Structure formats: structure tokens, C-alpha cells
PDB file of C-alpha atoms in Angstrom:
ATOM      1  CA  MET A   1      29.901  10.339 -76.539  1.00  0.00           C
ATOM      2  CA  SER A   2      33.203   8.547 -76.134  1.00  0.00           C
ATOM      3  CA  PRO A   3      33.760   4.807 -76.664  1.00  0.00           C
ATOM      4  CA  ILE A   4      33.854   4.418 -72.874  1.00  0.00           C
ATOM      5  CA  GLU A   5      30.422   6.030 -72.524  1.00  0.00           C
ATOM      6  CA  TYR A   6      28.955   3.788 -75.238  1.00  0.00           C
ATOM      7  CA  LEU A   7      30.485   0.702 -73.572  1.00  0.00           C
ATOM      8  CA  ARG A   8      28.947   1.784 -70.274  1.00  0.00           C
ATOM      9  CA  ARG A   9      25.583   2.063 -71.988  1.00  0.00           C
ATOM     10  CA  ALA A  10      26.024  -1.458 -73.404  1.00  0.00           C
ATOM     11  CA  ASN A  11      26.845  -2.605 -69.874  1.00  0.00           C
ATOM     12  CA  GLU A  12      23.548  -1.138 -68.638  1.00  0.00           C
ATOM     13  CA  VAL A  13      21.843  -3.305 -71.269  1.00  0.00           C
ATOM     14  CA  ALA A  14      23.795  -6.311 -69.924  1.00  0.00           C
ATOM     15  CA  LYS A  15      22.511  -5.542 -66.413  1.00  0.00           C
ATOM     16  CA  ARG A  16      18.930  -5.548 -67.701  1.00  0.00           C
ATOM     17  CA  ALA A  17      19.541  -8.852 -69.508  1.00  0.00           C
ATOM     18  CA  ARG A  18      20.751 -10.422 -66.275  1.00  0.00           C
ATOM     19  CA  ALA A  19      17.821  -8.956 -64.315  1.00  0.00           C
ATOM     20  CA  ASN A  20      15.508 -10.628 -66.864  1.00  0.00           C
ATOM     21  CA  GLY A  21      17.130 -14.020 -66.242  1.00  0.00           C
ATOM     22  CA  ASN A  22      19.430 -14.026 -69.263  1.00  0.00           C
ATOM     23  CA  THR A  23      23.200 -14.219 -69.500  1.00  0.00           C
ATOM     24  CA  PRO A  24      24.767 -10.807 -68.729  1.00  0.00           C
ATOM     25  CA  PHE A  25      25.786  -9.459 -72.128  1.00  0.00           C
ATOM     26  CA  GLY A  26      24.751  -6.246 -73.835  1.00  0.00           C
ATOM     27  CA  ALA A  27      25.281  -4.529 -77.182  1.00  0.00           C
ATOM     28  CA  ILE A  28      24.270  -1.268 -78.806  1.00  0.00           C
ATOM     29  CA  LEU A  29      24.418  -0.060 -82.401  1.00  0.00           C
ATOM     30  CA  VAL A  30      25.574   3.508 -82.940  1.00  0.00           C
ATOM     31  CA  GLY A  31      25.091   5.358 -86.201  1.00  0.00           C
ATOM     32  CA  PRO A  32      27.744   7.476 -87.906  1.00  0.00           C
ATOM     33  CA  ASP A  33      26.232  10.573 -86.269  1.00  0.00           C
ATOM     34  CA  GLY A  34      26.726   9.141 -82.761  1.00  0.00           C
ATOM     35  CA  ILE A  35      23.046   8.345 -82.183  1.00  0.00           C
ATOM     36  CA  VAL A  36      22.246   5.018 -80.504  1.00  0.00           C
ATOM     37  CA  LEU A  37      20.010   3.179 -82.974  1.00  0.00           C
ATOM     38  CA  LEU A  38      19.430  -0.172 -81.244  1.00  0.00           C
ATOM     39  CA  GLU A  39      20.046  -1.820 -77.889  1.00  0.00           C
ATOM     40  CA  GLN A  40      20.056  -5.548 -77.276  1.00  0.00           C
ATOM     41  CA  GLY A  41      20.789  -7.812 -74.336  1.00  0.00           C
ATOM     42  CA  ASN A  42      21.184 -11.566 -74.466  1.00  0.00           C
ATOM     43  CA  ALA A  43      17.745 -13.130 -74.834  1.00  0.00           C
ATOM     44  CA  GLU A  44      18.318 -16.899 -74.877  1.00  0.00           C
ATOM     45  CA  GLY A  45      15.989 -17.526 -71.940  1.00  0.00           C
ATOM     46  CA  GLU A  46      13.205 -15.277 -73.183  1.00  0.00           C
ATOM     47  CA  LEU A  47      13.298 -16.673 -76.700  1.00  0.00           C
ATOM     48  CA  HIS A  48      14.300 -20.261 -75.823  1.00  0.00           C
ATOM     49  CA  ASP A  49      17.053 -19.831 -78.410  1.00  0.00           C
ATOM     50  CA  ALA A  50      20.692 -20.610 -77.630  1.00  0.00           C
ATOM     51  CA  THR A  51      21.767 -18.358 -80.516  1.00  0.00           C
ATOM     52  CA  ALA A  52      20.053 -15.244 -79.098  1.00  0.00           C
ATOM     53  CA  HIS A  53      23.324 -13.598 -78.117  1.00  0.00           C
ATOM     54  CA  ALA A  54      23.157  -9.816 -77.805  1.00  0.00           C
ATOM     55  CA  GLU A  55      25.435  -9.137 -80.786  1.00  0.00           C
ATOM     56  CA  LEU A  56      23.836 -11.638 -83.168  1.00  0.00           C
ATOM     57  CA  THR A  57      20.293 -10.604 -82.267  1.00  0.00           C
ATOM     58  CA  LEU A  58      21.233  -6.937 -82.675  1.00  0.00           C
ATOM     59  CA  ALA A  59      22.890  -7.657 -86.048  1.00  0.00           C
ATOM     60  CA  SER A  60      19.796  -9.506 -87.220  1.00  0.00           C
ATOM     61  CA  ARG A  61      17.524  -6.652 -86.185  1.00  0.00           C
ATOM     62  CA  ALA A  62      19.859  -4.114 -87.820  1.00  0.00           C
ATOM     63  CA  SER A  63      19.898  -6.023 -91.107  1.00  0.00           C
ATOM     64  CA  ARG A  64      16.107  -5.766 -91.269  1.00  0.00           C
ATOM     65  CA  GLU A  65      16.014  -2.066 -90.420  1.00  0.00           C
ATOM     66  CA  PHE A  66      19.002  -0.543 -92.237  1.00  0.00           C
ATOM     67  CA  SER A  67      20.843  -0.881 -95.543  1.00  0.00           C
ATOM     68  CA  LYS A  68      24.219  -2.574 -95.774  1.00  0.00           C
ATOM     69  CA  GLU A  69      25.697   0.706 -97.009  1.00  0.00           C
ATOM     70  CA  PHE A  70      24.487   2.514 -93.881  1.00  0.00           C
ATOM     71  CA  LEU A  71      25.581  -0.280 -91.524  1.00  0.00           C
ATOM     72  CA  LYS A  72      29.115  -0.120 -92.937  1.00  0.00           C
ATOM     73  CA  GLU A  73      29.373   3.293 -91.230  1.00  0.00           C
ATOM     74  CA  CYS A  74      27.912   2.090 -87.904  1.00  0.00           C
ATOM     75  CA  THR A  75      29.634   0.781 -84.773  1.00  0.00           C
ATOM     76  CA  LEU A  76      28.482  -2.116 -82.627  1.00  0.00           C
ATOM     77  CA  TYR A  77      29.564  -1.594 -79.012  1.00  0.00           C
ATOM     78  CA  THR A  78      29.486  -4.714 -76.869  1.00  0.00           C
ATOM     79  CA  THR A  79      30.470  -5.594 -73.351  1.00  0.00           C
ATOM     80  CA  CYS A  80      32.492  -8.665 -74.370  1.00  0.00           C
ATOM     81  CA  GLU A  81      34.389  -9.546 -77.517  1.00  0.00           C
ATOM     82  CA  PRO A  82      31.955 -11.190 -79.949  1.00  0.00           C
ATOM     83  CA  CYS A  83      32.145 -14.967 -80.266  1.00  0.00           C
ATOM     84  CA  PRO A  84      32.678 -16.521 -83.718  1.00  0.00           C
ATOM     85  CA  MET A  85      28.917 -16.958 -84.261  1.00  0.00           C
ATOM     86  CA  CYS A  86      28.222 -13.312 -83.450  1.00  0.00           C
ATOM     87  CA  SER A  87      31.222 -12.156 -85.470  1.00  0.00           C
ATOM     88  CA  GLY A  88      29.793 -14.034 -88.462  1.00  0.00           C
ATOM     89  CA  GLY A  89      26.460 -12.266 -88.029  1.00  0.00           C
ATOM     90  CA  ILE A  90      28.186  -8.892 -87.779  1.00  0.00           C
ATOM     91  CA  TYR A  91      30.172  -9.729 -90.911  1.00  0.00           C
ATOM     92  CA  TRP A  92      27.125 -10.729 -92.971  1.00  0.00           C
ATOM     93  CA  THR A  93      25.129  -7.749 -91.750  1.00  0.00           C
ATOM     94  CA  ASN A  94      27.962  -5.469 -92.912  1.00  0.00           C
ATOM     95  CA  ILE A  95      28.443  -3.550 -89.664  1.00  0.00           C
ATOM     96  CA  GLY A  96      31.750  -1.803 -90.260  1.00  0.00           C
ATOM     97  CA  HIS A  97      33.075  -1.243 -86.749  1.00  0.00           C
ATOM     98  CA  VAL A  98      33.093  -3.271 -83.524  1.00  0.00           C
ATOM     99  CA  THR A  99      34.214  -1.989 -80.130  1.00  0.00           C
ATOM    100  CA  TYR A 100      34.264  -4.296 -77.101  1.00  0.00           C
ATOM    101  CA  GLY A 101      34.969  -3.921 -73.402  1.00  0.00           C
ATOM    102  CA  ILE A 102      36.640  -7.204 -72.375  1.00  0.00           C
ATOM    103  CA  THR A 103      38.238 -10.001 -74.380  1.00  0.00           C
ATOM    104  CA  GLU A 104      36.914 -13.495 -74.905  1.00  0.00           C
ATOM    105  CA  ALA A 105      39.935 -14.712 -72.899  1.00  0.00           C
ATOM    106  CA  ARG A 106      38.936 -12.500 -69.946  1.00  0.00           C
ATOM    107  CA  LEU A 107      35.387 -13.803 -70.217  1.00  0.00           C
ATOM    108  CA  LEU A 108      36.682 -17.383 -69.981  1.00  0.00           C
ATOM    109  CA  LYS A 109      38.299 -16.514 -66.646  1.00  0.00           C
ATOM    110  CA  LEU A 110      34.842 -15.456 -65.427  1.00  0.00           C
ATOM    111  CA  THR A 111      32.826 -18.356 -66.829  1.00  0.00           C
ATOM    112  CA  GLY A 112      35.186 -21.286 -66.316  1.00  0.00           C
ATOM    113  CA  ASP A 113      33.516 -24.455 -67.556  1.00  0.00           C
ATOM    114  CA  ASP A 114      29.939 -23.209 -67.079  1.00  0.00           C
ATOM    115  CA  GLU A 115      27.812 -25.021 -69.668  1.00  0.00           C
ATOM    116  CA  LYS A 116      25.844 -21.812 -70.347  1.00  0.00           C
ATOM    117  CA  ASN A 117      28.919 -20.273 -71.985  1.00  0.00           C
ATOM    118  CA  PRO A 118      31.456 -22.700 -73.480  1.00  0.00           C
ATOM    119  CA  THR A 119      33.654 -19.814 -74.593  1.00  0.00           C
ATOM    120  CA  PHE A 120      35.774 -20.034 -77.751  1.00  0.00           C
ATOM    121  CA  ALA A 121      39.489 -19.310 -77.698  1.00  0.00           C
ATOM    122  CA  MET A 122      39.244 -17.263 -80.892  1.00  0.00           C
ATOM    123  CA  GLY A 123      39.019 -13.504 -81.103  1.00  0.00           C
ATOM    124  CA  ALA A 124      36.615 -11.641 -83.375  1.00  0.00           C
ATOM    125  CA  ASP A 125      39.560 -10.221 -85.304  1.00  0.00           C
ATOM    126  CA  LYS A 126      40.498 -13.754 -86.472  1.00  0.00           C
ATOM    127  CA  VAL A 127      36.977 -14.364 -87.778  1.00  0.00           C
ATOM    128  CA  PHE A 128      36.887 -11.042 -89.613  1.00  0.00           C
ATOM    129  CA  ALA A 129      40.399 -11.576 -91.028  1.00  0.00           C
ATOM    130  CA  ALA A 130      39.169 -14.779 -92.690  1.00  0.00           C
ATOM    131  CA  GLY A 131      36.565 -12.813 -94.631  1.00  0.00           C
ATOM    132  CA  GLN A 132      36.681 -10.421 -97.553  1.00  0.00           C
ATOM    133  CA  LYS A 133      35.434  -7.284 -95.766  1.00  0.00           C
ATOM    134  CA  GLU A 134      37.371  -4.824 -93.669  1.00  0.00           C
ATOM    135  CA  ILE A 135      35.798  -4.533 -90.232  1.00  0.00           C
ATOM    136  CA  GLU A 136      37.515  -2.312 -87.691  1.00  0.00           C
ATOM    137  CA  VAL A 137      37.824  -3.949 -84.266  1.00  0.00           C
ATOM    138  CA  LEU A 138      38.750  -1.943 -81.167  1.00  0.00           C
ATOM    139  CA  GLY A 139      39.141  -3.305 -77.671  1.00  0.00           C
ATOM    140  CA  PRO A 140      39.584  -4.230 -74.958  1.00  0.00           C
ATOM    141  CA  TYR A 141      39.079  -1.105 -72.852  1.00  0.00           C
ATOM    142  CA  PRO A 142      40.659  -1.553 -69.394  1.00  0.00           C
ATOM    143  CA  GLU A 143      38.796   1.569 -68.217  1.00  0.00           C
ATOM    144  CA  VAL A 144      35.514  -0.398 -68.129  1.00  0.00           C
ATOM    145  CA  GLU A 145      36.776  -3.894 -67.287  1.00  0.00           C
ATOM    146  CA  ALA A 146      35.846  -3.765 -63.571  1.00  0.00           C
ATOM    147  CA  GLU A 147      32.335  -2.498 -64.392  1.00  0.00           C
ATOM    148  CA  ILE A 148      31.724  -5.240 -66.953  1.00  0.00           C
ATOM    149  CA  VAL A 149      33.192  -7.961 -64.723  1.00  0.00           C
ATOM    150  CA  GLU A 150      30.940  -6.825 -61.853  1.00  0.00           C
ATOM    151  CA  VAL A 151      27.812  -7.677 -63.892  1.00  0.00           C
ATOM    152  CA  HIS A 152      29.122 -11.245 -64.281  1.00  0.00           C
ATOM    153  CA  GLN A 153      30.029 -11.744 -60.605  1.00  0.00           C
ATOM    154  CA  GLY A 154      28.043 -14.577 -59.037  1.00  0.00           C
ATOM    155  CA  PHE A 155      26.351 -15.511 -62.300  1.00  0.00           C
ATOM    156  CA  TRP A 156      28.625 -18.268 -63.591  1.00  0.00           C
ATOM    157  CA  LYS A 157      29.309 -21.680 -62.065  1.00  0.00           C
ATOM    158  CA  ARG A 158      33.106 -21.840 -61.863  1.00  0.00           C
ATOM    159  CA  ALA A 159      35.134 -25.015 -62.414  1.00  0.00           C
TER     160      ALA A 159
END
């Protein structure tokens, strides 16, 4: 599968998260052989946990299921650029590659000042650059922007 196809699959996870009453974000973990290993949507509402972002929850699950050596070869595909908290979790888990659909800045245009998502103005690449590990970051992908944005339409209270 191509990065676009994996991002579309992550977006399907985001749709399910929204349908379950959670914020509309989705992530998948893909192994070095191209097999999808894990899927995770945001789960704050279900878990009553403000830190249950898709990427952080997926990273936590991955760290319990796979070795750091294996995760270094894996790619986390996510609908939106990971926030600093999620980027930290990805870093500590040792996932070696991150591919995202839309930027944190684009997300801010969707969410405005909605208290459910006080978006940071800091890209994942800045978080990873402050660390000691090399993590490849690819994105955004304009080819999937409209599809990802559509999942967010009508969800956020705009300023």
C-alpha cells in the first residue's frame, strides 16, 4: 500500500472515533513488511482520559506488544500531525517513522479556540529534533487533506 492508502485507513479509524463520541483522530501502526499491526482512534471520552489521543494510545499499546528494535522499523500513520505529548510517546516507544495527513497548523484552522483541542503551535519535527533519536517525519499529504478535513467538519466549536 502507498502512504496515501495508509492515511486513508487511519482516516477510517478517525471516522469510527467520531462515531463513538470521541474527537476525530485516527492512527495506525504499520510494520516493515507493510502489514497493519494496530489501529487506534482517540478514546478520551471512552476512557475518561484527556491523554488518550490516538497516537499516544497506539504508542503505548505498541510498546507493550513489540520490541524497541522492531518498532524502529515501523511507521505510525496518523490523520493529523502529532502534538508534542504524542510525539514524546512516539519518541520513547522508539517508533522510527511518522507519516501524517494534515499539519497541526491546519488543524488549528479547523478547531479554533475549542476547549476540546487547544492545539500547540509546534510541529512534531521540532519535538523529535530536541531528542537524541532519528525519527523520520513525512507530511503533510495534500492528496488526503479534503478527506481528513471532512471528518472534522461540524465537530469543533469555532471562535
